[in-house]
mmCIF file of N, CA and C in Angstrom:
data_model
loop_
_atom_site.group_PDB
_atom_site.id
_atom_site.type_symbol
_atom_site.label_atom_id
_atom_site.label_comp_id
_atom_site.label_asym_id
_atom_site.label_seq_id
_atom_site.Cartn_x
_atom_site.Cartn_y
_atom_site.Cartn_z
ATOM 1 N N UNK V 738 38.902 9.884 69.672
ATOM 2 C CA UNK V 738 39.025 11.090 68.877
ATOM 3 C C UNK V 738 37.916 11.133 67.820
ATOM 4 N N UNK V 739 37.591 9.998 67.227
ATOM 5 C CA UNK V 739 36.551 9.948 66.216
ATOM 6 C C UNK V 739 35.228 10.449 66.777
ATOM 7 N N UNK V 740 34.890 10.012 67.976
ATOM 8 C CA UNK V 740 33.635 10.468 68.589
ATOM 9 C C UNK V 740 33.661 11.965 68.882
ATOM 10 N N UNK V 741 34.795 12.466 69.298
ATOM 11 C CA UNK V 741 34.917 13.905 69.541
ATOM 12 C C UNK V 741 34.658 14.688 68.266
ATOM 13 N N UNK V 742 35.266 14.264 67.179
ATOM 14 C CA UNK V 742 35.075 14.950 65.903
ATOM 15 C C UNK V 742 33.613 14.885 65.481
ATOM 16 N N UNK V 743 32.987 13.717 65.651
ATOM 17 C CA UNK V 743 31.569 13.576 65.298
ATOM 18 C C UNK V 743 30.683 14.446 66.180
ATOM 19 N N UNK V 744 31.008 14.524 67.461
ATOM 20 C CA UNK V 744 30.222 15.342 68.393
ATOM 21 C C UNK V 744 30.310 16.815 68.028
ATOM 22 N N UNK V 745 31.446 17.253 67.553
ATOM 23 C CA UNK V 745 31.620 18.657 67.182
ATOM 24 C C UNK V 745 30.993 18.955 65.820
ATOM 25 N N UNK V 746 31.232 18.113 64.836
ATOM 26 C CA UNK V 746 30.836 18.426 63.459
ATOM 27 C C UNK V 746 29.392 18.079 63.111
ATOM 28 N N UNK V 747 28.849 16.994 63.646
ATOM 29 C CA UNK V 747 27.512 16.561 63.259
ATOM 30 C C UNK V 747 26.435 17.591 63.605
ATOM 31 N N UNK V 748 26.405 18.147 64.812
ATOM 32 C CA UNK V 748 25.382 19.176 65.085
ATOM 33 C C UNK V 748 25.547 20.407 64.192
ATOM 34 N N UNK V 749 26.782 20.765 63.892
ATOM 35 C CA UNK V 749 27.028 21.902 63.004
ATOM 36 C C UNK V 749 26.398 21.642 61.645
ATOM 37 N N UNK V 750 26.609 20.462 61.127
ATOM 38 C CA UNK V 750 26.038 20.089 59.830
ATOM 39 C C UNK V 750 24.518 19.975 59.907
ATOM 40 N N UNK V 751 24.014 19.446 61.005
ATOM 41 C CA UNK V 751 22.570 19.250 61.149
ATOM 42 C C UNK V 751 21.818 20.566 61.359
ATOM 43 N N UNK V 752 22.425 21.497 62.062
ATOM 44 C CA UNK V 752 21.713 22.730 62.431
ATOM 45 C C UNK V 752 21.891 23.878 61.439
ATOM 46 N N UNK V 753 22.985 23.907 60.709
ATOM 47 C CA UNK V 753 23.251 25.010 59.789
ATOM 48 C C UNK V 753 22.909 24.540 58.374
ATOM 49 N N UNK V 754 21.704 24.876 57.936
ATOM 50 C CA UNK V 754 21.186 24.378 56.663
ATOM 51 C C UNK V 754 22.073 24.706 55.454
ATOM 52 N N UNK V 755 22.664 25.907 55.358
ATOM 53 C CA UNK V 755 23.533 26.162 54.191
ATOM 54 C C UNK V 755 24.722 25.202 54.099
ATOM 55 N N UNK V 756 25.201 24.702 55.225
ATOM 56 C CA UNK V 756 26.319 23.762 55.194
ATOM 57 C C UNK V 756 25.905 22.430 54.580
ATOM 58 N N UNK V 757 24.628 22.084 54.698
ATOM 59 C CA UNK V 757 24.144 20.829 54.142
ATOM 60 C C UNK V 757 24.194 20.834 52.620
ATOM 61 N N UNK V 758 24.117 22.013 52.020
ATOM 62 C CA UNK V 758 24.149 22.128 50.560
ATOM 63 C C UNK V 758 25.543 22.466 50.026
ATOM 64 N N UNK V 759 26.471 22.732 50.904
ATOM 65 C CA UNK V 759 27.830 23.107 50.501
ATOM 66 C C UNK V 759 28.647 21.830 50.295
ATOM 67 N N UNK V 760 28.843 21.446 49.039
ATOM 68 C CA UNK V 760 29.527 20.181 48.750
ATOM 69 C C UNK V 760 30.972 20.188 49.237
ATOM 70 N N UNK V 761 31.573 21.350 49.333
ATOM 71 C CA UNK V 761 32.950 21.407 49.820
ATOM 72 C C UNK V 761 33.003 21.249 51.334
ATOM 73 N N UNK V 762 31.968 21.694 52.056
ATOM 74 C CA UNK V 762 31.912 21.432 53.492
ATOM 75 C C UNK V 762 31.680 19.947 53.729
ATOM 76 N N UNK V 763 30.870 19.320 52.895
ATOM 77 C CA UNK V 763 30.644 17.875 53.019
ATOM 78 C C UNK V 763 31.964 17.125 52.793
ATOM 79 N N UNK V 764 32.742 17.567 51.807
ATOM 80 C CA UNK V 764 34.065 16.983 51.565
ATOM 81 C C UNK V 764 34.952 17.160 52.795
ATOM 82 N N UNK V 765 34.978 18.373 53.345
ATOM 83 C CA UNK V 765 35.748 18.661 54.566
ATOM 84 C C UNK V 765 35.309 17.740 55.702
ATOM 85 N N UNK V 766 33.988 17.610 55.899
ATOM 86 C CA UNK V 766 33.418 16.772 56.952
ATOM 87 C C UNK V 766 33.913 15.332 56.806
ATOM 88 N N UNK V 767 33.823 14.803 55.592
ATOM 89 C CA UNK V 767 34.230 13.414 55.346
ATOM 90 C C UNK V 767 35.727 13.214 55.602
ATOM 91 N N UNK V 768 36.544 14.150 55.155
ATOM 92 C CA UNK V 768 37.990 14.019 55.358
ATOM 93 C C UNK V 768 38.337 14.131 56.840
ATOM 94 N N UNK V 769 37.660 15.009 57.555
ATOM 95 C CA UNK V 769 37.910 15.151 59.001
ATOM 96 C C UNK V 769 37.591 13.847 59.735
ATOM 97 N N UNK V 770 36.464 13.241 59.409
ATOM 98 C CA UNK V 770 36.080 11.999 60.070
ATOM 99 C C UNK V 770 37.063 10.888 59.705
ATOM 100 N N UNK V 771 37.457 10.820 58.443
ATOM 101 C CA UNK V 771 38.438 9.826 58.010
ATOM 102 C C UNK V 771 39.777 10.034 58.718
ATOM 103 N N UNK V 772 40.207 11.281 58.831
ATOM 104 C CA UNK V 772 41.476 11.583 59.504
ATOM 105 C C UNK V 772 41.417 11.175 60.973
ATOM 106 N N UNK V 773 40.302 11.442 61.631
ATOM 107 C CA UNK V 773 40.152 11.038 63.035
ATOM 108 C C UNK V 773 40.186 9.525 63.166
ATOM 109 N N UNK V 774 39.509 8.840 62.266
ATOM 110 C CA UNK V 774 39.479 7.376 62.290
ATOM 111 C C UNK V 774 40.883 6.800 62.091
ATOM 112 N N UNK V 775 41.592 7.294 61.092
ATOM 113 C CA UNK V 775 42.951 6.796 60.808
ATOM 114 C C UNK V 775 43.893 7.094 61.972
ATOM 115 N N UNK V 776 43.822 8.299 62.498
ATOM 116 C CA UNK V 776 44.689 8.667 63.620
ATOM 117 C C UNK V 776 44.418 7.785 64.834
ATOM 118 N N UNK V 777 43.138 7.587 65.131
ATOM 119 C CA UNK V 777 42.774 6.809 66.312
ATOM 120 C C UNK V 777 43.161 5.331 66.170
ATOM 121 N N UNK V 778 43.040 4.798 64.979
ATOM 122 C CA UNK V 778 43.324 3.373 64.788
ATOM 123 C C UNK V 778 44.785 3.068 64.506
ATOM 124 N N UNK V 779 45.559 4.044 64.052
ATOM 125 C CA UNK V 779 46.952 3.763 63.676
ATOM 126 C C UNK V 779 47.999 4.465 64.524
ATOM 127 N N UNK V 780 47.633 5.527 65.206
ATOM 128 C CA UNK V 780 48.653 6.303 65.901
ATOM 129 C C UNK V 780 48.415 6.393 67.407
ATOM 130 N N UNK V 781 47.333 7.001 67.822
ATOM 131 C CA UNK V 781 47.069 7.102 69.254
ATOM 132 C C UNK V 781 45.584 7.280 69.508
ATOM 133 N N UNK V 782 45.182 6.905 70.699
ATOM 134 C CA UNK V 782 43.790 7.062 71.113
ATOM 135 C C UNK V 782 43.756 8.109 72.214
ATOM 136 N N UNK V 783 42.686 8.884 72.218
ATOM 137 C CA UNK V 783 42.499 9.879 73.264
ATOM 138 C C UNK V 783 41.083 9.768 73.788
ATOM 139 N N UNK V 784 40.883 10.260 74.985
ATOM 140 C CA UNK V 784 39.555 10.217 75.600
ATOM 141 C C UNK V 784 38.592 11.148 74.861
ATOM 142 N N UNK V 785 37.329 10.781 74.885
ATOM 143 C CA UNK V 785 36.293 11.585 74.230
ATOM 144 C C UNK V 785 36.243 12.968 74.873
ATOM 145 N N UNK V 786 36.212 13.991 74.057
ATOM 146 C CA UNK V 786 36.138 15.398 74.472
ATOM 147 C C UNK V 786 37.275 15.809 75.407
ATOM 148 N N UNK V 787 38.414 15.152 75.291
ATOM 149 C CA UNK V 787 39.558 15.528 76.108
ATOM 150 C C UNK V 787 40.267 16.736 75.501
ATOM 151 N N UNK V 788 41.157 17.304 76.261
ATOM 152 C CA UNK V 788 41.949 18.444 75.812
ATOM 153 C C UNK V 788 42.754 18.070 74.565
ATOM 154 N N UNK V 789 43.352 16.899 74.581
ATOM 155 C CA UNK V 789 44.170 16.449 73.454
ATOM 156 C C UNK V 789 43.319 16.234 72.198
ATOM 157 N N UNK V 790 42.118 15.684 72.360
ATOM 158 C CA UNK V 790 41.224 15.469 71.218
ATOM 159 C C UNK V 790 40.791 16.801 70.622
ATOM 160 N N UNK V 791 40.518 17.772 71.476
ATOM 161 C CA UNK V 791 40.106 19.090 70.995
ATOM 162 C C UNK V 791 41.251 19.778 70.251
ATOM 163 N N UNK V 792 42.461 19.674 70.773
ATOM 164 C CA UNK V 792 43.615 20.268 70.088
ATOM 165 C C UNK V 792 43.875 19.584 68.748
ATOM 166 N N UNK V 793 43.711 18.266 68.688
ATOM 167 C CA UNK V 793 43.836 17.557 67.409
ATOM 168 C C UNK V 793 42.774 18.036 66.431
ATOM 169 N N UNK V 794 41.561 18.243 66.931
ATOM 170 C CA UNK V 794 40.485 18.740 66.070
ATOM 171 C C UNK V 794 40.857 20.096 65.484
ATOM 172 N N UNK V 795 41.353 20.998 66.312
ATOM 173 C CA UNK V 795 41.730 22.339 65.847
ATOM 174 C C UNK V 795 42.845 22.238 64.795
ATOM 175 N N UNK V 796 43.853 21.427 65.062
ATOM 176 C CA UNK V 796 44.961 21.284 64.109
ATOM 177 C C UNK V 796 44.484 20.701 62.784
ATOM 178 N N UNK V 797 43.698 19.636 62.842
ATOM 179 C CA UNK V 797 43.176 19.027 61.617
ATOM 180 C C UNK V 797 42.254 20.007 60.895
ATOM 181 N N UNK V 798 41.420 20.688 61.655
ATOM 182 C CA UNK V 798 40.468 21.636 61.057
ATOM 183 C C UNK V 798 41.196 22.719 60.270
ATOM 184 N N UNK V 799 42.186 23.337 60.897
ATOM 185 C CA UNK V 799 42.883 24.436 60.231
ATOM 186 C C UNK V 799 43.601 23.982 58.964
ATOM 187 N N UNK V 800 44.168 22.790 58.995
ATOM 188 C CA UNK V 800 44.820 22.277 57.779
ATOM 189 C C UNK V 800 43.793 21.949 56.702
ATOM 190 N N UNK V 801 42.783 21.192 57.060
ATOM 191 C CA UNK V 801 41.838 20.686 56.060
ATOM 192 C C UNK V 801 40.911 21.751 55.508
ATOM 193 N N UNK V 802 40.455 22.685 56.326
ATOM 194 C CA UNK V 802 39.535 23.706 55.804
ATOM 195 C C UNK V 802 40.248 24.591 54.785
ATOM 196 N N UNK V 803 41.533 24.828 54.984
ATOM 197 C CA UNK V 803 42.300 25.618 54.020
ATOM 198 C C UNK V 803 42.552 24.848 52.730
ATOM 199 N N UNK V 804 42.830 23.564 52.848
ATOM 200 C CA UNK V 804 43.006 22.743 51.651
ATOM 201 C C UNK V 804 41.701 22.684 50.855
ATOM 202 N N UNK V 805 40.587 22.484 51.550
ATOM 203 C CA UNK V 805 39.287 22.410 50.875
ATOM 204 C C UNK V 805 38.925 23.756 50.251
ATOM 205 N N UNK V 806 39.214 24.860 50.924
ATOM 206 C CA UNK V 806 38.944 26.180 50.342
ATOM 207 C C UNK V 806 39.759 26.379 49.068
ATOM 208 N N UNK V 807 41.002 25.977 49.090
ATOM 209 C CA UNK V 807 41.850 26.066 47.906
ATOM 210 C C UNK V 807 41.270 25.228 46.763
ATOM 211 N N UNK V 808 40.838 24.014 47.074
ATOM 212 C CA UNK V 808 40.217 23.141 46.072
ATOM 213 C C UNK V 808 38.950 23.771 45.512
ATOM 214 N N UNK V 809 38.166 24.412 46.378
ATOM 215 C CA UNK V 809 36.925 25.055 45.938
ATOM 216 C C UNK V 809 37.223 26.188 44.951
ATOM 217 N N UNK V 810 38.251 26.968 45.213
ATOM 218 C CA UNK V 810 38.633 28.041 44.286
ATOM 219 C C UNK V 810 39.096 27.458 42.957
ATOM 220 N N UNK V 811 39.844 26.369 43.013
ATOM 221 C CA UNK V 811 40.295 25.731 41.775
ATOM 222 C C UNK V 811 39.101 25.217 40.978
ATOM 223 N N UNK V 812 38.177 24.575 41.660
ATOM 224 C CA UNK V 812 36.987 24.040 40.982
ATOM 225 C C UNK V 812 36.159 25.162 40.375
ATOM 226 N N UNK V 813 36.015 26.268 41.092
ATOM 227 C CA UNK V 813 35.223 27.387 40.573
ATOM 228 C C UNK V 813 35.914 28.041 39.379
ATOM 229 N N UNK V 814 37.221 28.169 39.431
ATOM 230 C CA UNK V 814 37.961 28.750 38.304
ATOM 231 C C UNK V 814 37.845 27.856 37.071
ATOM 232 N N UNK V 815 37.983 26.539 37.258
ATOM 233 C CA UNK V 815 37.845 25.620 36.124
ATOM 234 C C UNK V 815 36.436 25.671 35.547
ATOM 235 N N UNK V 816 35.424 25.776 36.419
ATOM 236 C CA UNK V 816 34.044 25.874 35.942
ATOM 237 C C UNK V 816 33.831 27.173 35.178
ATOM 238 N N UNK V 817 34.453 28.247 35.649
ATOM 239 C CA UNK V 817 34.333 29.537 34.963
ATOM 240 C C UNK V 817 34.947 29.466 33.568
ATOM 241 N N UNK V 818 36.078 28.820 33.455
ATOM 242 C CA UNK V 818 36.752 28.685 32.151
ATOM 243 C C UNK V 818 35.919 27.840 31.193
ATOM 244 N N UNK V 819 35.342 26.756 31.713
ATOM 245 C CA UNK V 819 34.573 25.843 30.864
ATOM 246 C C UNK V 819 33.132 26.302 30.638
ATOM 247 N N UNK V 820 32.689 27.320 31.365
ATOM 248 C CA UNK V 820 31.306 27.760 31.259
ATOM 249 C C UNK V 820 30.346 26.792 31.938
ATOM 250 N N UNK V 821 30.839 26.038 32.898
ATOM 251 C CA UNK V 821 30.029 25.046 33.607
ATOM 252 C C UNK V 821 29.389 25.666 34.856
ATOM 253 N N UNK V 822 28.659 24.830 35.576
ATOM 254 C CA UNK V 822 27.999 25.254 36.807
ATOM 255 C C UNK V 822 29.042 25.693 37.822
ATOM 256 N N UNK V 823 28.877 26.906 38.384
ATOM 257 C CA UNK V 823 29.860 27.516 39.282
ATOM 258 C C UNK V 823 29.593 27.177 40.742
ATOM 259 N N UNK V 824 30.613 27.363 41.552
ATOM 260 C CA UNK V 824 30.490 27.238 42.998
ATOM 261 C C UNK V 824 29.854 28.525 43.503
ATOM 262 N N UNK V 825 28.752 28.440 44.254
ATOM 263 C CA UNK V 825 28.123 29.670 44.766
ATOM 264 C C UNK V 825 29.090 30.464 45.651
ATOM 265 N N UNK V 826 29.022 31.790 45.531
ATOM 266 C CA UNK V 826 29.906 32.636 46.341
ATOM 267 C C UNK V 826 29.670 32.426 47.823
ATOM 268 N N UNK V 827 28.439 32.138 48.212
ATOM 269 C CA UNK V 827 28.176 31.906 49.639
ATOM 270 C C UNK V 827 28.940 30.678 50.141
ATOM 271 N N UNK V 828 29.098 29.664 49.293
ATOM 272 C CA UNK V 828 29.878 28.488 49.697
ATOM 273 C C UNK V 828 31.340 28.860 49.912
ATOM 274 N N UNK V 829 31.872 29.680 49.013
ATOM 275 C CA UNK V 829 33.266 30.116 49.162
ATOM 276 C C UNK V 829 33.439 30.962 50.425
ATOM 277 N N UNK V 830 32.504 31.876 50.658
ATOM 278 C CA UNK V 830 32.598 32.732 51.848
ATOM 279 C C UNK V 830 32.435 31.919 53.135
ATOM 280 N N UNK V 831 31.610 30.890 53.096
ATOM 281 C CA UNK V 831 31.438 30.037 54.273
ATOM 282 C C UNK V 831 32.755 29.349 54.626
ATOM 283 N N UNK V 832 33.434 28.831 53.618
ATOM 284 C CA UNK V 832 34.730 28.189 53.861
ATOM 285 C C UNK V 832 35.738 29.189 54.423
ATOM 286 N N UNK V 833 35.700 30.414 53.907
ATOM 287 C CA UNK V 833 36.596 31.461 54.424
ATOM 288 C C UNK V 833 36.309 31.731 55.891
ATOM 289 N N UNK V 834 35.028 31.889 56.223
ATOM 290 C CA UNK V 834 34.651 32.213 57.597
ATOM 291 C C UNK V 834 35.005 31.091 58.564
ATOM 292 N N UNK V 835 34.921 29.854 58.102
ATOM 293 C CA UNK V 835 35.230 28.715 58.968
ATOM 294 C C UNK V 835 36.726 28.519 59.178
ATOM 295 N N UNK V 836 37.537 29.390 58.615
ATOM 296 C CA UNK V 836 38.973 29.331 58.851
ATOM 297 C C UNK V 836 39.785 29.081 57.595
ATOM 298 N N UNK V 837 39.139 28.962 56.458
ATOM 299 C CA UNK V 837 39.847 28.661 55.234
ATOM 300 C C UNK V 837 40.277 29.868 54.442
ATOM 301 N N UNK V 838 40.418 30.995 55.107
ATOM 302 C CA UNK V 838 40.756 32.223 54.375
ATOM 303 C C UNK V 838 42.173 32.181 53.797
ATOM 304 N N UNK V 839 43.071 31.452 54.426
ATOM 305 C CA UNK V 839 44.435 31.359 53.878
ATOM 306 C C UNK V 839 44.407 30.575 52.568
ATOM 307 N N UNK V 840 43.725 29.437 52.555
ATOM 308 C CA UNK V 840 43.583 28.654 51.335
ATOM 309 C C UNK V 840 42.849 29.434 50.260
ATOM 310 N N UNK V 841 41.836 30.215 50.675
ATOM 311 C CA UNK V 841 41.086 31.039 49.727
ATOM 312 C C UNK V 841 41.978 32.137 49.148
ATOM 313 N N UNK V 842 42.754 32.774 49.996
ATOM 314 C CA UNK V 842 43.643 33.848 49.547
ATOM 315 C C UNK V 842 44.683 33.306 48.572
ATOM 316 N N UNK V 843 45.271 32.162 48.904
ATOM 317 C CA UNK V 843 46.254 31.543 48.011
ATOM 318 C C UNK V 843 45.597 31.127 46.700
ATOM 319 N N UNK V 844 44.382 30.579 46.785
ATOM 320 C CA UNK V 844 43.642 30.212 45.584
ATOM 321 C C UNK V 844 43.356 31.410 44.694
ATOM 322 N N UNK V 845 43.015 32.548 45.310
ATOM 323 C CA UNK V 845 42.781 33.774 44.540
ATOM 324 C C UNK V 845 44.048 34.187 43.799
ATOM 325 N N UNK V 846 45.174 34.098 44.464
ATOM 326 C CA UNK V 846 46.433 34.540 43.863
ATOM 327 C C UNK V 846 46.929 33.573 42.788
ATOM 328 N N UNK V 847 46.883 32.280 43.061
ATOM 329 C CA UNK V 847 47.406 31.300 42.106
ATOM 330 C C UNK V 847 46.519 31.197 40.867
ATOM 331 N N UNK V 848 45.198 31.134 41.085
ATOM 332 C CA UNK V 848 44.286 30.938 39.958
ATOM 333 C C UNK V 848 43.769 32.251 39.373
ATOM 334 N N UNK V 849 44.186 33.383 39.939
ATOM 335 C CA UNK V 849 43.709 34.700 39.502
ATOM 336 C C UNK V 849 42.184 34.702 39.431
ATOM 337 N N UNK V 850 41.596 34.266 40.538
ATOM 338 C CA UNK V 850 40.152 34.067 40.571
ATOM 339 C C UNK V 850 39.534 34.887 41.696
ATOM 340 N N UNK V 851 38.513 35.629 41.368
ATOM 341 C CA UNK V 851 37.768 36.466 42.311
ATOM 342 C C UNK V 851 38.634 37.568 42.914
ATOM 343 N N UNK V 852 39.774 37.845 42.331
ATOM 344 C CA UNK V 852 40.682 38.821 42.913
ATOM 345 C C UNK V 852 40.395 40.248 42.454
ATOM 346 N N UNK V 853 39.661 40.418 41.374
ATOM 347 C CA UNK V 853 39.371 41.759 40.875
ATOM 348 C C UNK V 853 37.928 42.180 41.095
ATOM 349 N N UNK V 854 37.089 41.258 41.482
ATOM 350 C CA UNK V 854 35.677 41.567 41.709
ATOM 351 C C UNK V 854 35.544 42.256 43.064
ATOM 352 N N UNK V 855 35.268 43.560 43.043
ATOM 353 C CA UNK V 855 35.275 44.376 44.263
ATOM 354 C C UNK V 855 34.249 43.916 45.293
ATOM 355 N N UNK V 856 33.042 43.552 44.844
ATOM 356 C CA UNK V 856 32.015 43.120 45.797
ATOM 357 C C UNK V 856 32.434 41.816 46.480
ATOM 358 N N UNK V 857 33.077 40.933 45.740
ATOM 359 C CA UNK V 857 33.539 39.686 46.334
ATOM 360 C C UNK V 857 34.669 39.958 47.322
ATOM 361 N N UNK V 858 35.609 40.812 46.943
ATOM 362 C CA UNK V 858 36.732 41.135 47.815
ATOM 363 C C UNK V 858 36.259 41.807 49.104
ATOM 364 N N UNK V 859 35.253 42.663 49.001
ATOM 365 C CA UNK V 859 34.703 43.314 50.201
ATOM 366 C C UNK V 859 34.149 42.258 51.159
ATOM 367 N N UNK V 860 33.420 41.293 50.613
ATOM 368 C CA UNK V 860 32.853 40.235 51.460
ATOM 369 C C UNK V 860 33.957 39.324 51.994
ATOM 370 N N UNK V 861 34.986 39.068 51.187
ATOM 371 C CA UNK V 861 36.115 38.247 51.630
ATOM 372 C C UNK V 861 36.761 38.868 52.866
ATOM 373 N N UNK V 862 37.048 40.160 52.797
ATOM 374 C CA UNK V 862 37.696 40.820 53.938
ATOM 375 C C UNK V 862 36.744 40.965 55.113
ATOM 376 N N UNK V 863 35.446 41.101 54.846
ATOM 377 C CA UNK V 863 34.459 41.117 55.931
ATOM 378 C C UNK V 863 34.457 39.767 56.651
ATOM 379 N N UNK V 864 34.526 38.674 55.901
ATOM 380 C CA UNK V 864 34.579 37.334 56.511
ATOM 381 C C UNK V 864 35.809 37.207 57.404
ATOM 382 N N UNK V 865 36.918 37.760 56.959
ATOM 383 C CA UNK V 865 38.152 37.711 57.746
ATOM 384 C C UNK V 865 37.988 38.506 59.051
ATOM 385 N N UNK V 866 37.392 39.672 58.964
ATOM 386 C CA UNK V 866 37.152 40.488 60.160
ATOM 387 C C UNK V 866 36.185 39.784 61.106
ATOM 388 N N UNK V 867 35.103 39.216 60.556
ATOM 389 C CA UNK V 867 34.133 38.505 61.392
ATOM 390 C C UNK V 867 34.768 37.297 62.074
ATOM 391 N N UNK V 868 35.641 36.612 61.362
ATOM 392 C CA UNK V 868 36.335 35.484 61.966
ATOM 393 C C UNK V 868 37.227 35.971 63.107
ATOM 394 N N UNK V 869 37.926 37.069 62.907
ATOM 395 C CA UNK V 869 38.751 37.637 63.970
ATOM 396 C C UNK V 869 37.933 38.013 65.196
ATOM 397 N N UNK V 870 36.765 38.607 64.966
ATOM 398 C CA UNK V 870 35.877 38.962 66.075
ATOM 399 C C UNK V 870 35.398 37.710 66.796
ATOM 400 N N UNK V 871 35.021 36.679 66.025
ATOM 401 C CA UNK V 871 34.564 35.426 66.635
ATOM 402 C C UNK V 871 35.671 34.796 67.480
ATOM 403 N N UNK V 872 36.893 34.804 66.981
ATOM 404 C CA UNK V 872 38.025 34.247 67.738
ATOM 405 C C UNK V 872 38.253 35.054 69.009
ATOM 406 N N UNK V 873 38.168 36.378 68.913
ATOM 407 C CA UNK V 873 38.340 37.230 70.086
ATOM 408 C C UNK V 873 37.282 36.934 71.146
ATOM 409 N N UNK V 874 36.029 36.789 70.711
ATOM 410 C CA UNK V 874 34.933 36.499 71.652
ATOM 411 C C UNK V 874 35.153 35.146 72.321
ATOM 412 N N UNK V 875 35.543 34.143 71.544
ATOM 413 C CA UNK V 875 35.772 32.811 72.105
ATOM 414 C C UNK V 875 36.923 32.838 73.103
ATOM 415 N N UNK V 876 38.032 33.487 72.739
ATOM 416 C CA UNK V 876 39.180 33.556 73.658
ATOM 417 C C UNK V 876 38.853 34.366 74.908
ATOM 418 N N UNK V 877 38.033 35.396 74.765
ATOM 419 C CA UNK V 877 37.603 36.173 75.937
ATOM 420 C C UNK V 877 36.731 35.319 76.843
ATOM 421 N N UNK V 878 35.798 34.584 76.244
ATOM 422 C CA UNK V 878 34.909 33.719 77.020
ATOM 423 C C UNK V 878 35.698 32.647 77.773
ATOM 424 N N UNK V 879 36.726 32.102 77.129
ATOM 425 C CA UNK V 879 37.546 31.074 77.762
ATOM 426 C C UNK V 879 38.539 31.638 78.772
ATOM 427 N N UNK V 880 38.638 32.952 78.844
ATOM 428 C CA UNK V 880 39.513 33.581 79.824
ATOM 429 C C UNK V 880 40.943 33.778 79.371
ATOM 430 N N UNK V 881 41.222 33.571 78.106
ATOM 431 C CA UNK V 881 42.575 33.784 77.598
ATOM 432 C C UNK V 881 42.867 35.248 77.348
ATOM 433 N N UNK V 882 41.829 36.033 77.114
ATOM 434 C CA UNK V 882 41.951 37.470 76.900
ATOM 435 C C UNK V 882 41.054 38.170 77.906
ATOM 436 N N UNK V 883 41.555 39.207 78.540
ATOM 437 C CA UNK V 883 40.722 39.927 79.513
ATOM 438 C C UNK V 883 40.466 41.324 79.049
#
């Protein structure tokens, strides 16, 4: 499972330059690799790039990307209050697009952060629509939707 996670995430990190500068994506990457390592060594082993490994990746991804998005909103809100260096909006939108929109939405509501800025909200909902389109294209390509 660890190799599967590395095979999926490493090229993404290597090829998408904005992800290399997104400290919250780096945090997500590290936690995903750690989770795969712990699962493989303590619970069960699966074949590289197997169906089960891919499903574990999806489950871990959806949980962790939302947690990291929530953490990013908290960090940005605290930085805003303290007048410190802020989290770039592109980093927040990237986390949303990668599936962390639920964590981002909850973070907006709990921390009352970025919820009134119209330009940010427009991009937030655009990221959600783009993610839906991407999921539709992937499911169509895989033959789940005709």
